[in-house]
Amino acid sequence: MKKLVGLIGSLLLLCGLLFAGVKSLTPRHAAGGSKTLVLYNWGAYLDPALIKKFERETGYQVVYETFDSNEAMLTKIRQGGTAYDLAVPSDYTIAKMRKEHLLQPLDKSKLSNWKYLDPACLNHRFDPGNRYSVPYFWGTLGIVYNDQKIKPGQLQTWNDLWQPRYHRQILLVDSARDIMGMALASEGKSMNSTSSVQLKLAEAKLVALSPNVKAIVGDEMRMYLEQGEAAIGVTWSGEAAQMMQNNRHLRYFVPAEGSNLWFDNLVIPKNARHRQAAYAFINFMLKPENAARNAAYIGYATPNWRAKQLLRQRHQLESQLYQVDWRHLTVYRNLRQRKLQEYNDLFLNFKMSSH
Amino acid sequence: MKNKSSFFLIPYLMWLLLFVAMPIILLTVNAFTDTQGQISLTNLRAFLANGACLKMMVNSFWYALLITGLTLLVSYPLALVIANCRHQRLWLLLVILPTWINLLLKTYAFIGLLGQHGLVNQALQFFGVAPRQLLFTKAAFVVVAAYIEIPFMVLPIYDSLHALDKQIVAAARDLGANAWQTFWRVIWPLTLPGVRAGVQAVFIPSLSLFIITRLIGGNKVITLGTAIEEYFLTTMNWHMGSMIGVILIVIMVLVLLATSGKEQNR
């Protein structure tokens, strides 16, 4: 008994010590402190050096929290457990958040650097007039291929992927909306289609693609393509940019039939506590110098035209990302839950039928 | 005295209530309500009417069976060897060691091994066999899953082998049974409880594997685990996801009953 008590006692002591250790290692940020900024962003989606710079310039303490899907972020913001001052949702999620009144309208008079934003990235349907959101990065859905295995120019359209010569060579990104969207686009249909017949046909078309599909993967695609495990990948431009930095044989393009255009924008949630800090950060990130630095570090396409010029001057511009025909691109619309379910069920069917 | 002992039970009861009973109750409530919060059987009906869901269920069952079979095939001889070894502790430690490594890391290690330029393919090339597609095959999925489950099968089998009275084995040999007869008629029946425990420990988690299906199976093997992940994280239809969860629990309980029922008859 004595031994047991001793054991429990020492365990408790150990826990206490560890707790104290954790406490002392975490940068102090009283949640109520007025000089903090609670930022909720995708993992590895901001140059850490910029956080340091922001803290130095403004004196705010940045608390950086990350999420890995729009849905996860939305759930947390809905529950309101933590009051985030800034979040970075994608287009269709912004539409959803707007509808659910989770966002604060922006006061653009506080954003002196707004003028650097490319008008092409503004005023899209998910947020008309950008009342609630500031473009952070944008991108497309397209094809990455290895020019050692596939001659440049040989692969030009979505429909080319169906050619038998690409047997077991294609990796698809594990996203129902994007892959179903790809099948729809290859048929010349809208990527926002809500017609059940069109969706069913798109699924059938995907099933026809399955002999060519090597796997349907997530972030691991980057590793597989860099190492030459597969020759072709269907993924987002930002992912492609990071792969191209590590393997110069990889090339990216957006097929001629058209594709998806997406935006990740900064928004201020309704229950944000530090609005001043949020505006200061948005303005900081809109500054061309900082936006360029962030884009060079992350590899995604910046919506800041001045930053793009800076990148070009410094030969850091990944021009393949920006070569897109804007007229052929569609932004995803926020579909009703039932339709979304249909997309996902059909995609799951496709996955199960692939061998 | 009685009061005192029931007082000490309180923390455990609280624990059970909060972390065992409550989640199951919440899951069940979620499963039997629709998106409007009305009590209904919509989800169950949707599950049964959806051919894809049924196929997934069969898939899960089939792969769990394969994984369990392969694990048993490797584990029983291994346990037998260890139980008759000199340095039993050391060998057991070696079997348990991989469980100290994070599941994701082990899976990634297999990606490296099985890849187009991986070690396995390099070895094959040495023997003159052209690089084979190993990753993203169903066989690879089953092998990796079995590898991960092996410690959980070896331990209970080893335990029952260890507890086996050596004199019984000696007696069997003495009375004229050959090695095979001794094993089949004496050792195997006496260690069956260990096998059963091992099968339960492997089969049940194998039903809902999902990260390996993606990383090693390349999402070409779809189990109920994948479906639950999708319903919760992508479409955010928690009610349907919960329903699949409940169905999975029911299957698990059935498996548990089926594998432990015989013991009482004995």
PDB file of N, CA and C in Angstrom, chain A residues 8 19 25 51 94 100 137 206 235 337 342:
ATOM      1  N   ILE A   8       2.090   6.553  -6.841  1.00  0.00           N
ATOM      2  CA  ILE A   8       1.122   7.541  -7.309  1.00  0.00           C
ATOM      3  C   ILE A   8       1.639   8.946  -7.033  1.00  0.00           C
ATOM      4  N   PHE A  19       3.957  19.754 -16.329  1.00  0.00           N
ATOM      5  CA  PHE A  19       3.009  20.837 -16.570  1.00  0.00           C
ATOM      6  C   PHE A  19       3.708  22.182 -16.436  1.00  0.00           C
ATOM      7  N   LEU A  25       7.559  26.956 -21.111  1.00  0.00           N
ATOM      8  CA  LEU A  25       8.061  26.950 -22.490  1.00  0.00           C
ATOM      9  C   LEU A  25       7.123  27.663 -23.452  1.00  0.00           C
ATOM     10  N   ILE A  51       6.054  36.417 -39.302  1.00  0.00           N
ATOM     11  CA  ILE A  51       5.409  36.569 -37.994  1.00  0.00           C
ATOM     12  C   ILE A  51       6.341  37.350 -37.074  1.00  0.00           C
ATOM     13  N   ILE A  94     -16.183  30.601 -47.458  1.00  0.00           N
ATOM     14  CA  ILE A  94     -16.503  31.999 -47.139  1.00  0.00           C
ATOM     15  C   ILE A  94     -17.983  32.252 -47.401  1.00  0.00           C
ATOM     16  N   GLU A 100     -24.011  32.159 -42.726  1.00  0.00           N
ATOM     17  CA  GLU A 100     -24.278  31.825 -41.321  1.00  0.00           C
ATOM     18  C   GLU A 100     -23.947  32.988 -40.384  1.00  0.00           C
ATOM     19  N   PHE A 137      -4.011  33.889 -51.000  1.00  0.00           N
ATOM     20  CA  PHE A 137      -3.364  33.216 -52.117  1.00  0.00           C
ATOM     21  C   PHE A 137      -4.462  32.733 -53.050  1.00  0.00           C
ATOM     22  N   LEU A 206     -15.293   8.675 -64.756  1.00  0.00           N
ATOM     23  CA  LEU A 206     -14.173   8.421 -63.847  1.00  0.00           C
ATOM     24  C   LEU A 206     -13.866   6.930 -63.760  1.00  0.00           C
ATOM     25  N   THR A 235      -3.620  17.856 -59.333  1.00  0.00           N
ATOM     26  CA  THR A 235      -3.595  18.498 -58.018  1.00  0.00           C
ATOM     27  C   THR A 235      -3.693  20.009 -58.150  1.00  0.00           C
ATOM     28  N   GLN A 337     -26.112  20.866 -48.951  1.00  0.00           N
ATOM     29  CA  GLN A 337     -25.617  19.645 -48.303  1.00  0.00           C
ATOM     30  C   GLN A 337     -25.963  18.387 -49.093  1.00  0.00           C
ATOM     31  N   GLU A 342     -24.097  14.007 -52.677  1.00  0.00           N
ATOM     32  CA  GLU A 342     -24.149  13.264 -53.937  1.00  0.00           C
ATOM     33  C   GLU A 342     -22.765  13.206 -54.580  1.00  0.00           C
TER      34      GLU A 342
END
